[in-house]
PDB file of C-alpha atoms in Angstrom:
ATOM      1  CA  MET A   4      94.779  78.607  32.488  1.00 31.00           C
ATOM      2  CA  PRO A   5      98.181  78.793  30.750  1.00 37.00           C
ATOM      3  CA  LEU A   6      98.314  79.162  26.982  1.00 38.00           C
ATOM      4  CA  ASP A   7     101.047  76.793  25.862  1.00 42.00           C
ATOM      5  CA  ASP A   8     100.192  76.263  22.194  1.00 43.00           C
ATOM      6  CA  PRO A   9     101.009  79.412  20.189  1.00 44.00           C
ATOM      7  CA  PHE A  10      99.217  79.528  16.858  1.00 46.00           C
ATOM      8  CA  LYS A  11     100.947  80.484  13.636  1.00 50.00           C
ATOM      9  CA  GLY A  12      99.743  79.787  10.126  1.00 54.00           C
ATOM     10  CA  ARG A  13      96.483  79.378   8.275  1.00 56.00           C
ATOM     11  CA  ILE A  14      93.279  79.903  10.234  1.00 62.00           C
ATOM     12  CA  GLU A  15      90.998  76.945   9.671  1.00 67.00           C
ATOM     13  CA  PRO A  16      87.272  77.484   8.978  1.00 69.00           C
ATOM     14  CA  GLY A  17      85.312  77.492  12.202  1.00 72.00           C
ATOM     15  CA  SER A  18      88.125  79.044  14.267  1.00 77.00           C
ATOM     16  CA  HIS A  19      87.198  81.817  16.707  1.00 82.00           C
ATOM     17  CA  PHE A  20      89.175  84.419  18.638  1.00 83.00           C
ATOM     18  CA  ALA A  21      88.434  85.392  22.236  1.00 86.00           C
ATOM     19  CA  THR A  22      89.849  87.755  24.858  1.00 87.00           C
ATOM     20  CA  ALA A  23      89.150  88.472  28.526  1.00 84.00           C
ATOM     21  CA  LEU A  24      86.274  90.814  29.390  1.00 83.00           C
ATOM     22  CA  THR A  25      88.234  93.225  31.597  1.00 81.00           C
ATOM     23  CA  SER A  26      91.505  95.126  31.209  1.00 74.00           C
ATOM     24  CA  ALA A  27      92.572  93.797  34.630  1.00 72.00           C
ATOM     25  CA  GLU A  28      92.840  90.424  32.908  1.00 76.00           C
ATOM     26  CA  CYS A  29      94.618  91.993  29.902  1.00 79.00           C
ATOM     27  CA  GLY A  30      91.450  91.850  27.834  1.00 83.00           C
ATOM     28  CA  MET A  31      91.359  93.857  24.596  1.00 83.00           C
ATOM     29  CA  SER A  32      88.577  96.155  23.462  1.00 81.00           C
ATOM     30  CA  ILE A  33      87.789  95.312  19.814  1.00 81.00           C
ATOM     31  CA  GLU A  34      85.994  97.750  17.501  1.00 79.00           C
ATOM     32  CA  THR A  35      84.840  97.239  13.958  1.00 77.00           C
ATOM     33  CA  GLY A  36      86.669  99.150  11.272  1.00 70.00           C
ATOM     34  CA  HIS A  37      90.110  98.734  12.862  1.00 71.00           C
ATOM     35  CA  ALA A  38      92.993  96.364  12.233  1.00 71.00           C
ATOM     36  CA  TYR A  39      94.714  94.481  15.045  1.00 74.00           C
ATOM     37  CA  LEU A  40      98.046  92.750  15.505  1.00 73.00           C
ATOM     38  CA  VAL A  41      97.139  89.616  17.470  1.00 76.00           C
ATOM     39  CA  PHE A  42      99.249  86.926  19.150  1.00 77.00           C
ATOM     40  CA  ALA A  43      96.829  84.069  19.788  1.00 78.00           C
ATOM     41  CA  SER A  44      97.185  80.740  21.608  1.00 78.00           C
ATOM     42  CA  ARG A  45      95.018  77.674  22.096  1.00 75.00           C
ATOM     43  CA  ARG A  46      94.233  76.280  25.514  1.00 72.00           C
ATOM     44  CA  GLU A  47      94.005  72.825  24.019  1.00 73.00           C
ATOM     45  CA  PRO A  48      95.726  71.425  20.926  1.00 70.00           C
ATOM     46  CA  SER A  49      93.653  71.851  17.755  1.00 72.00           C
ATOM     47  CA  ALA A  50      90.896  73.679  19.666  1.00 77.00           C
ATOM     48  CA  PRO A  51      88.885  76.049  17.441  1.00 79.00           C
ATOM     49  CA  LEU A  52      89.045  78.827  20.048  1.00 84.00           C
ATOM     50  CA  LEU A  53      92.162  81.014  20.081  1.00 83.00           C
ATOM     51  CA  TRP A  54      92.796  83.398  22.993  1.00 83.00           C
ATOM     52  CA  PHE A  55      94.670  86.706  22.857  1.00 82.00           C
ATOM     53  CA  ASP A  56      95.276  89.652  25.199  1.00 80.00           C
ATOM     54  CA  THR A  57      97.323  92.818  25.640  1.00 75.00           C
ATOM     55  CA  CYS A  58      99.811  91.177  27.998  1.00 74.00           C
ATOM     56  CA  ASN A  59     101.314  89.050  25.240  1.00 68.00           C
ATOM     57  CA  GLY A  60     101.826  91.994  22.887  1.00 67.00           C
ATOM     58  CA  SER A  61      98.520  92.121  20.962  1.00 75.00           C
ATOM     59  CA  ARG A  62      97.645  95.692  19.997  1.00 71.00           C
ATOM     60  CA  ALA A  63      95.511  97.771  17.680  1.00 70.00           C
ATOM     61  CA  PHE A  64      97.166  98.385  14.325  1.00 60.00           C
ATOM     62  CA  ASP A  65      95.832 101.306  12.328  1.00 52.00           C
ATOM     63  CA  ALA A  66      96.777 100.545   8.722  1.00 41.00           C
ATOM     64  CA  GLU A  67      95.302 103.825   7.467  1.00 42.00           C
ATOM     65  CA  GLY A  68      96.330 106.341  10.108  1.00 40.00           C
ATOM     66  CA  SER A  69      99.618 107.381  11.569  1.00 35.00           C
ATOM     67  CA  GLY A  70      99.232 105.810  14.979  1.00 42.00           C
ATOM     68  CA  GLY A  71     100.733 102.454  14.121  1.00 45.00           C
ATOM     69  CA  VAL A  72     101.310  99.911  16.848  1.00 45.00           C
ATOM     70  CA  VAL A  73     101.646 101.538  20.254  1.00 45.00           C
ATOM     71  CA  GLY A  74     102.730 100.444  23.692  1.00 46.00           C
ATOM     72  CA  PHE A  75     104.425  97.060  24.086  1.00 49.00           C
ATOM     73  CA  VAL A  76     106.031  98.107  27.356  1.00 50.00           C
ATOM     74  CA  ASP A  77     104.403  95.126  29.070  1.00 51.00           C
ATOM     75  CA  THR A  78     105.552  92.530  26.544  1.00 54.00           C
ATOM     76  CA  PRO A  79     107.708  89.828  28.188  1.00 55.00           C
ATOM     77  CA  ALA A  80     111.230  89.503  26.833  1.00 51.00           C
ATOM     78  CA  ASP A  81     110.581  85.999  25.533  1.00 53.00           C
ATOM     79  CA  LYS A  82     107.799  87.393  23.298  1.00 58.00           C
ATOM     80  CA  VAL A  83     109.926  90.120  21.712  1.00 58.00           C
ATOM     81  CA  LEU A  84     110.990  88.206  18.610  1.00 58.00           C
ATOM     82  CA  LEU A  85     107.451  86.900  18.097  1.00 60.00           C
ATOM     83  CA  ARG A  86     106.271  90.489  18.287  1.00 60.00           C
ATOM     84  CA  LEU A  87     108.881  91.582  15.761  1.00 61.00           C
ATOM     85  CA  GLN A  88     107.668  88.938  13.325  1.00 59.00           C
ATOM     86  CA  GLY A  89     104.125  90.211  13.824  1.00 59.00           C
ATOM     87  CA  LEU A  90     105.254  93.753  13.088  1.00 58.00           C
ATOM     88  CA  ARG A  91     106.916  92.549   9.929  1.00 58.00           C
ATOM     89  CA  ILE A  92     103.620  91.063   8.746  1.00 56.00           C
ATOM     90  CA  ALA A  93     101.685  94.156   9.826  1.00 55.00           C
ATOM     91  CA  HIS A  94     104.075  96.338   7.875  1.00 55.00           C
ATOM     92  CA  ALA A  95     103.445  94.306   4.715  1.00 54.00           C
ATOM     93  CA  VAL A  96      99.673  94.602   5.242  1.00 53.00           C
ATOM     94  CA  ALA A  97      99.862  98.381   5.662  1.00 54.00           C
ATOM     95  CA  ASN A  98     102.241  98.846   2.730  1.00 56.00           C
ATOM     96  CA  PRO A  99     101.293  96.431  -0.070  1.00 53.00           C
ATOM     97  CA  GLY A 100     103.850  97.909  -2.438  1.00 54.00           C
ATOM     98  CA  ALA A 101     106.744  97.688   0.006  1.00 53.00           C
ATOM     99  CA  ASP A 102     109.462  95.047   0.130  1.00 53.00           C
ATOM    100  CA  PRO A 103     107.553  91.805   0.866  1.00 50.00           C
ATOM    101  CA  ASP A 104     110.252  90.724   3.280  1.00 49.00           C
ATOM    102  CA  GLY A 105     109.787  93.885   5.344  1.00 46.00           C
ATOM    103  CA  PRO A 106     112.405  94.960   7.868  1.00 45.00           C
ATOM    104  CA  ARG A 107     114.880  92.204   8.629  1.00 47.00           C
ATOM    105  CA  LEU A 108     114.860  90.776  12.118  1.00 47.00           C
ATOM    106  CA  PRO A 109     117.871  90.120  14.333  1.00 49.00           C
ATOM    107  CA  ARG A 110     118.648  86.522  15.108  1.00 46.00           C
ATOM    108  CA  PRO A 111     117.650  85.494  18.646  1.00 42.00           C
ATOM    109  CA  GLY A 112     120.436  84.766  21.063  1.00 43.00           C
ATOM    110  CA  ASP A 113     124.088  85.106  20.148  1.00 49.00           C
ATOM    111  CA  PRO A 114     124.566  85.117  16.364  1.00 49.00           C
ATOM    112  CA  ASP A 115     127.745  83.640  14.981  1.00 62.00           C
ATOM    113  CA  ALA A 116     128.848  87.224  14.664  1.00 71.00           C
ATOM    114  CA  GLU A 117     131.736  88.162  12.432  1.00 82.00           C
ATOM    115  CA  ILE A 118     133.110  90.295  15.284  1.00 89.00           C
ATOM    116  CA  ILE A 119     132.041  90.861  18.896  1.00 88.00           C
ATOM    117  CA  GLY A 120     135.041  92.921  19.933  1.00 91.00           C
ATOM    118  CA  LEU A 121     138.810  93.413  19.808  1.00 94.00           C
ATOM    119  CA  LEU A 122     141.363  91.751  22.089  1.00 94.00           C
ATOM    120  CA  GLU A 123     144.747  93.243  22.859  1.00 92.00           C
ATOM    121  CA  LEU A 124     147.738  90.897  22.616  1.00 91.00           C
ATOM    122  CA  PRO A 125     150.490  92.941  24.285  1.00 88.00           C
ATOM    123  CA  SER A 126     153.174  90.280  23.831  1.00 85.00           C
ATOM    124  CA  VAL A 127     152.689  90.268  20.034  1.00 86.00           C
ATOM    125  CA  LEU A 128     150.973  93.447  18.809  1.00 83.00           C
ATOM    126  CA  ASN A 129     151.954  97.124  18.990  1.00 76.00           C
ATOM    127  CA  LEU A 130     155.516  96.388  20.070  1.00 68.00           C
ATOM    128  CA  ASP A 131     157.065  98.788  17.571  1.00 62.00           C
ATOM    129  CA  GLU A 132     154.189 100.967  16.354  1.00 54.00           C
ATOM    130  CA  PRO A 133     153.975 104.419  17.952  1.00 49.00           C
ATOM    131  CA  GLY A 134     150.616 105.273  19.437  1.00 47.00           C
ATOM    132  CA  ALA A 135     148.798 108.436  20.387  1.00 45.00           C
ATOM    133  CA  ASP A 136     148.141 106.981  23.826  1.00 52.00           C
ATOM    134  CA  SER A 137     150.601 105.481  26.242  1.00 53.00           C
ATOM    135  CA  PRO A 138     151.384 101.840  25.433  1.00 53.00           C
ATOM    136  CA  PRO A 139     149.235  99.269  27.234  1.00 51.00           C
ATOM    137  CA  PRO A 140     150.801  97.116  29.958  1.00 52.00           C
ATOM    138  CA  ARG A 141     152.794  94.338  28.312  1.00 48.00           C
ATOM    139  CA  LEU A 142     153.148  90.712  29.226  1.00 45.00           C
ATOM    140  CA  PRO A 143     156.538  89.043  28.776  1.00 49.00           C
ATOM    141  CA  THR A 144     157.258  88.752  25.050  1.00 61.00           C
ATOM    142  CA  ARG A 145     156.299  85.251  23.964  1.00 78.00           C
ATOM    143  CA  PRO A 146     154.104  83.531  21.367  1.00 88.00           C
ATOM    144  CA  VAL A 147     150.423  83.107  22.194  1.00 91.00           C
ATOM    145  CA  ALA A 148     148.926  79.650  21.724  1.00 92.00           C
ATOM    146  CA  ALA A 149     145.602  79.485  19.868  1.00 94.00           C
ATOM    147  CA  ARG A 150     143.773  76.231  20.563  1.00 94.00           C
ATOM    148  CA  ALA A 151     141.036  74.298  18.784  1.00 93.00           C
ATOM    149  CA  GLU A 152     138.721  74.532  21.805  1.00 93.00           C
ATOM    150  CA  SER A 153     138.454  76.647  24.962  1.00 90.00           C
ATOM    151  CA  ALA A 154     140.475  74.196  27.060  1.00 91.00           C
ATOM    152  CA  THR A 155     144.130  74.063  28.057  1.00 92.00           C
ATOM    153  CA  ASP A 156     144.447  70.471  26.836  1.00 94.00           C
ATOM    154  CA  ALA A 157     142.952  71.211  23.398  1.00 94.00           C
ATOM    155  CA  PRO A 158     145.273  70.946  20.366  1.00 95.00           C
ATOM    156  CA  VAL A 159     147.203  74.059  19.410  1.00 94.00           C
ATOM    157  CA  VAL A 160     146.098  75.255  15.946  1.00 94.00           C
ATOM    158  CA  ALA A 161     148.480  78.226  15.746  1.00 93.00           C
ATOM    159  CA  ARG A 162     151.226  79.996  17.649  1.00 93.00           C
ATOM    160  CA  ILE A 163     150.877  83.746  17.329  1.00 91.00           C
ATOM    161  CA  ALA A 164     154.356  85.252  17.375  1.00 88.00           C
ATOM    162  CA  ALA A 165     153.977  88.228  15.003  1.00 87.00           C
ATOM    163  CA  PRO A 166     151.224  90.613  13.828  1.00 88.00           C
ATOM    164  CA  GLN A 167     150.796  88.712  10.552  1.00 90.00           C
ATOM    165  CA  ASP A 168     149.820  85.590  12.518  1.00 92.00           C
ATOM    166  CA  VAL A 169     146.449  87.032  13.535  1.00 93.00           C
ATOM    167  CA  ARG A 170     143.702  89.116  11.913  1.00 93.00           C
ATOM    168  CA  THR A 171     143.488  92.550  13.497  1.00 93.00           C
ATOM    169  CA  ALA A 172     141.699  95.892  13.493  1.00 92.00           C
ATOM    170  CA  GLU A 173     142.525  99.196  15.157  1.00 91.00           C
ATOM    171  CA  TYR A 174     140.767  99.962  18.433  1.00 91.00           C
ATOM    172  CA  THR A 175     142.323 103.431  18.632  1.00 89.00           C
ATOM    173  CA  TYR A 176     144.878 105.441  16.689  1.00 86.00           C
ATOM    174  CA  GLU A 177     147.542 103.037  15.315  1.00 85.00           C
ATOM    175  CA  ARG A 178     146.867 100.476  18.053  1.00 89.00           C
ATOM    176  CA  LYS A 179     145.874  97.059  16.754  1.00 92.00           C
ATOM    177  CA  ALA A 180     144.024  94.230  18.464  1.00 92.00           C
ATOM    178  CA  ALA A 181     142.871  90.754  17.477  1.00 93.00           C
ATOM    179  CA  ILE A 182     139.368  90.348  16.062  1.00 93.00           C
ATOM    180  CA  VAL A 183     137.210  88.315  18.464  1.00 92.00           C
ATOM    181  CA  ARG A 184     134.341  86.210  17.186  1.00 90.00           C
ATOM    182  CA  GLU A 185     133.222  84.474  20.373  1.00 87.00           C
ATOM    183  CA  GLN A 186     133.786  84.675  24.116  1.00 87.00           C
ATOM    184  CA  ARG A 187     133.529  82.090  26.871  1.00 85.00           C
ATOM    185  CA  ALA A 188     134.572  82.126  30.511  1.00 84.00           C
ATOM    186  CA  GLY A 189     138.287  82.892  30.463  1.00 88.00           C
ATOM    187  CA  TRP A 190     138.667  82.390  26.696  1.00 92.00           C
ATOM    188  CA  TYR A 191     138.347  84.327  23.420  1.00 92.00           C
ATOM    189  CA  ARG A 192     137.992  82.894  19.910  1.00 93.00           C
ATOM    190  CA  ILE A 193     140.058  85.106  17.620  1.00 93.00           C
ATOM    191  CA  LEU A 194     140.356  85.150  13.847  1.00 93.00           C
ATOM    192  CA  LEU A 195     143.479  83.786  12.179  1.00 93.00           C
ATOM    193  CA  PRO A 196     144.640  84.121   8.562  1.00 92.00           C
ATOM    194  CA  GLY A 197     142.978  81.877   6.008  1.00 87.00           C
ATOM    195  CA  HIS A 198     139.459  81.984   7.492  1.00 83.00           C
ATOM    196  CA  ARG A 199     140.616  80.047  10.556  1.00 90.00           C
ATOM    197  CA  SER A 200     140.081  80.783  14.232  1.00 92.00           C
ATOM    198  CA  GLY A 201     141.466  79.660  17.570  1.00 94.00           C
ATOM    199  CA  TRP A 202     140.875  80.084  21.287  1.00 95.00           C
ATOM    200  CA  VAL A 203     143.295  82.038  23.487  1.00 95.00           C
ATOM    201  CA  ARG A 204     143.316  82.280  27.268  1.00 94.00           C
ATOM    202  CA  ARG A 205     142.502  85.516  29.035  1.00 93.00           C
ATOM    203  CA  GLU A 206     145.818  85.178  30.893  1.00 92.00           C
ATOM    204  CA  ASP A 207     147.714  85.333  27.574  1.00 91.00           C
ATOM    205  CA  ALA A 208     145.932  88.477  26.410  1.00 91.00           C
ATOM    206  CA  GLY A 209     145.315  92.060  27.411  1.00 90.00           C
ATOM    207  CA  ALA A 210     142.178  94.186  27.547  1.00 91.00           C
ATOM    208  CA  PHE A 211     139.052  93.173  25.660  1.00 93.00           C
ATOM    209  CA  HIS A 212     137.076  95.914  23.888  1.00 93.00           C
ATOM    210  CA  PRO A 213     133.492  94.775  23.152  1.00 91.00           C
ATOM    211  CA  VAL A 214     131.670  96.195  20.144  1.00 90.00           C
ATOM    212  CA  ALA A 215     129.324  98.129  22.430  1.00 88.00           C
ATOM    213  CA  ASP A 216     132.268 100.079  23.873  1.00 91.00           C
ATOM    214  CA  LEU A 217     133.986 100.593  20.527  1.00 93.00           C
ATOM    215  CA  LEU A 218     131.035 102.263  18.819  1.00 93.00           C
ATOM    216  CA  VAL A 219     129.539 104.609  21.422  1.00 92.00           C
ATOM    217  CA  ASN A 220     130.610 108.243  21.107  1.00 90.00           C
ATOM    218  CA  ARG A 221     133.095 107.454  18.315  1.00 91.00           C
ATOM    219  CA  LEU A 222     133.302 108.648  14.717  1.00 92.00           C
ATOM    220  CA  ALA A 223     130.982 105.842  13.623  1.00 93.00           C
ATOM    221  CA  TYR A 224     129.058 104.813  10.527  1.00 94.00           C
ATOM    222  CA  LEU A 225     126.518 102.246   9.405  1.00 94.00           C
ATOM    223  CA  ASN A 226     127.809 100.031   6.608  1.00 92.00           C
ATOM    224  CA  GLU A 227     126.361  98.183   3.605  1.00 89.00           C
ATOM    225  CA  HIS A 228     124.875  95.478   5.858  1.00 89.00           C
ATOM    226  CA  TRP A 229     122.423  97.960   7.419  1.00 89.00           C
ATOM    227  CA  ASP A 230     118.921  97.333   6.040  1.00 84.00           C
ATOM    228  CA  GLY A 231     117.953 101.010   6.235  1.00 86.00           C
ATOM    229  CA  TRP A 232     115.292 100.665   8.947  1.00 85.00           C
ATOM    230  CA  VAL A 233     115.275 102.728  12.156  1.00 88.00           C
ATOM    231  CA  TRP A 234     113.072 101.701  15.108  1.00 86.00           C
ATOM    232  CA  SER A 235     111.537 104.133  17.598  1.00 83.00           C
ATOM    233  CA  ASP A 236     112.473 101.754  20.438  1.00 82.00           C
ATOM    234  CA  PRO A 237     114.620  98.595  20.490  1.00 80.00           C
ATOM    235  CA  GLY A 238     112.399  96.218  18.513  1.00 71.00           C
ATOM    236  CA  ALA A 239     109.198  98.120  19.287  1.00 69.00           C
ATOM    237  CA  GLY A 240     106.815 100.233  17.259  1.00 66.00           C
ATOM    238  CA  LEU A 241     106.878 100.485  13.494  1.00 67.00           C
ATOM    239  CA  PRO A 242     110.307 101.129  11.947  1.00 76.00           C
ATOM    240  CA  VAL A 243     110.802 103.882   9.410  1.00 80.00           C
ATOM    241  CA  ARG A 244     112.924 103.713   6.290  1.00 80.00           C
ATOM    242  CA  SER A 245     115.847 106.111   6.518  1.00 82.00           C
ATOM    243  CA  THR A 246     116.106 108.615   3.681  1.00 76.00           C
ATOM    244  CA  ALA A 247     119.887 108.196   3.782  1.00 76.00           C
ATOM    245  CA  LYS A 248     119.626 104.542   2.752  1.00 73.00           C
ATOM    246  CA  LYS A 249     117.622 105.458  -0.339  1.00 63.00           C
ATOM    247  CA  ARG A 250     120.616 107.217  -1.856  1.00 61.00           C
ATOM    248  CA  GLU A 251     122.339 104.891  -4.267  1.00 55.00           C
ATOM    249  CA  GLY A 252     126.024 104.161  -4.344  1.00 59.00           C
ATOM    250  CA  ARG A 253     126.699 104.677  -0.642  1.00 69.00           C
ATOM    251  CA  GLN A 254     128.446 102.106   1.532  1.00 79.00           C
ATOM    252  CA  GLU A 255     128.856 104.220   4.669  1.00 87.00           C
ATOM    253  CA  TYR A 256     126.201 106.239   6.513  1.00 91.00           C
ATOM    254  CA  ALA A 257     127.495 108.617   9.173  1.00 92.00           C
ATOM    255  CA  VAL A 258     125.893 108.179  12.602  1.00 93.00           C
ATOM    256  CA  ASN A 259     126.276 109.138  16.216  1.00 94.00           C
ATOM    257  CA  VAL A 260     125.981 105.996  18.347  1.00 95.00           C
ATOM    258  CA  LEU A 261     124.426 107.323  21.557  1.00 95.00           C
ATOM    259  CA  GLY A 262     124.149 104.058  23.458  1.00 93.00           C
ATOM    260  CA  VAL A 263     123.393 100.341  23.290  1.00 91.00           C
ATOM    261  CA  GLN A 264     120.849  97.956  24.745  1.00 87.00           C
ATOM    262  CA  ASP A 265     120.716  94.188  24.945  1.00 80.00           C
ATOM    263  CA  LEU A 266     117.193  92.974  24.248  1.00 73.00           C
ATOM    264  CA  ALA A 267     116.317  89.274  24.408  1.00 61.00           C
ATOM    265  CA  GLY A 268     119.874  88.377  23.462  1.00 66.00           C
ATOM    266  CA  THR A 269     120.187  90.835  20.580  1.00 77.00           C
ATOM    267  CA  LEU A 270     122.292  93.991  20.670  1.00 85.00           C
ATOM    268  CA  TRP A 271     120.598  97.251  19.587  1.00 90.00           C
ATOM    269  CA  LEU A 272     122.318 100.546  18.798  1.00 93.00           C
ATOM    270  CA  HIS A 273     120.766 103.916  19.642  1.00 94.00           C
ATOM    271  CA  VAL A 274     121.778 106.086  16.700  1.00 95.00           C
ATOM    272  CA  GLU A 275     121.380 109.454  15.076  1.00 94.00           C
ATOM    273  CA  VAL A 276     121.644 109.096  11.295  1.00 92.00           C
ATOM    274  CA  LEU A 277     123.420 112.149   9.884  1.00 90.00           C
ATOM    275  CA  SER A 278     122.891 113.879   6.555  1.00 85.00           C
ATOM    276  CA  ALA A 279     126.639 113.860   5.889  1.00 84.00           C
ATOM    277  CA  SER A 280     129.935 112.925   7.492  1.00 84.00           C
ATOM    278  CA  PRO A 281     131.148 115.260  10.261  1.00 85.00           C
ATOM    279  CA  CYS A 282     134.495 115.258   8.463  1.00 82.00           C
ATOM    280  CA  GLY A 283     133.114 117.139   5.474  1.00 76.00           C
ATOM    281  CA  ASP A 284     132.279 120.762   4.917  1.00 69.00           C
ATOM    282  CA  GLY A 285     129.335 122.269   6.745  1.00 71.00           C
ATOM    283  CA  SER A 286     127.341 120.979   9.692  1.00 83.00           C
ATOM    284  CA  PRO A 287     125.493 117.676   9.167  1.00 86.00           C
ATOM    285  CA  THR A 288     121.927 117.425  10.438  1.00 89.00           C
ATOM    286  CA  VAL A 289     120.144 114.495  12.086  1.00 90.00           C
ATOM    287  CA  THR A 290     117.846 112.833   9.543  1.00 89.00           C
ATOM    288  CA  ASN A 291     116.663 109.940  11.739  1.00 88.00           C
ATOM    289  CA  ARG A 292     116.975 109.100  15.409  1.00 91.00           C
ATOM    290  CA  GLY A 293     116.181 105.671  16.819  1.00 91.00           C
ATOM    291  CA  TRP A 294     117.437 102.105  17.175  1.00 92.00           C
ATOM    292  CA  VAL A 295     118.947  99.563  14.789  1.00 90.00           C
ATOM    293  CA  PRO A 296     119.920  95.938  15.475  1.00 88.00           C
ATOM    294  CA  ALA A 297     123.706  95.689  15.605  1.00 91.00           C
ATOM    295  CA  TYR A 298     123.788  92.444  13.606  1.00 88.00           C
ATOM    296  CA  THR A 299     121.976  91.049  10.610  1.00 83.00           C
ATOM    297  CA  PRO A 300     120.376  87.590  10.922  1.00 76.00           C
ATOM    298  CA  GLU A 301     123.547  86.241   9.281  1.00 78.00           C
ATOM    299  CA  GLY A 302     125.735  87.773  12.007  1.00 83.00           C
ATOM    300  CA  LYS A 303     127.098  90.693   9.983  1.00 88.00           C
ATOM    301  CA  LEU A 304     127.907  93.750  12.071  1.00 91.00           C
ATOM    302  CA  VAL A 305     126.104  96.796  10.647  1.00 92.00           C
ATOM    303  CA  ALA A 306     128.304  99.518  12.160  1.00 94.00           C
ATOM    304  CA  TRP A 307     131.946 100.411  12.656  1.00 94.00           C
ATOM    305  CA  PHE A 308     134.080 103.469  13.414  1.00 92.00           C
ATOM    306  CA  PHE A 309     137.088 105.432  12.183  1.00 91.00           C
ATOM    307  CA  SER A 310     139.866 104.757  14.692  1.00 88.00           C
ATOM    308  CA  ARG A 311     142.043 107.584  13.339  1.00 82.00           C
ATOM    309  CA  GLY A 312     139.371 110.278  13.242  1.00 76.00           C
ATOM    310  CA  CYS A 313     138.713 112.453  10.206  1.00 75.00           C
TER     311      CYS A 313
END
């Protein structure tokens, strides 16, 4: 029978928990003296009996030992964020003196991210600046129309005719591109001066460089928006607090971004947190290795890179 009424909140007196008898039915083996992270559902609204099993992410949680929450490989994607919330609560139970908010969770779906990538505008940008690489293919020199919506009949909010008409960042050495906040089929929403934005057509632009491509294998760092937690897998297991984040006064934390993964609509970065910048003296060591969500719940990007190297 499907379980369509997930339970969250105060457990009323007289409520009971139940699980299947066999592991073939995802039943859990419960032992006294252990703590468990449980995702329970009712088969009928307001029923006193709440069902749980291993297939929806419920697991043993050892608050005293070092095992933590294990597994989760069979958790459906649509249960990932629910599981993350459960881990947040479990972390607070295991560490009463820790931050009561626990590790921050990424927003489900596409956050209104401050930046999702960089878009080349060959007819406007990099016309005079020398670059280390060969110049990108250029469209005929002409202003680019930025519209209020992603439609050709939408009002024009700006005509981009010079670099100062658009907000930019470098995607490689001395090569600038427009900051993109949103993408739809055939359109990009780019940032304009004065906290404005507008939509430009793909046909009026050049190459698009998504954040995932910009960060991997670059001279990257985590910024002040990083919460300091590193996960053993994207959103799975118990995160650990990086020792690098505990050092006061730092706004940049050197990392190697090894790869990325999209999980339930959230972007995760596979990182090695370094003891120091590779640009300094000596050889930095890896202090933590794992995964961090690329965005905060407010849409702030937690990582960036040095386009000009050391």
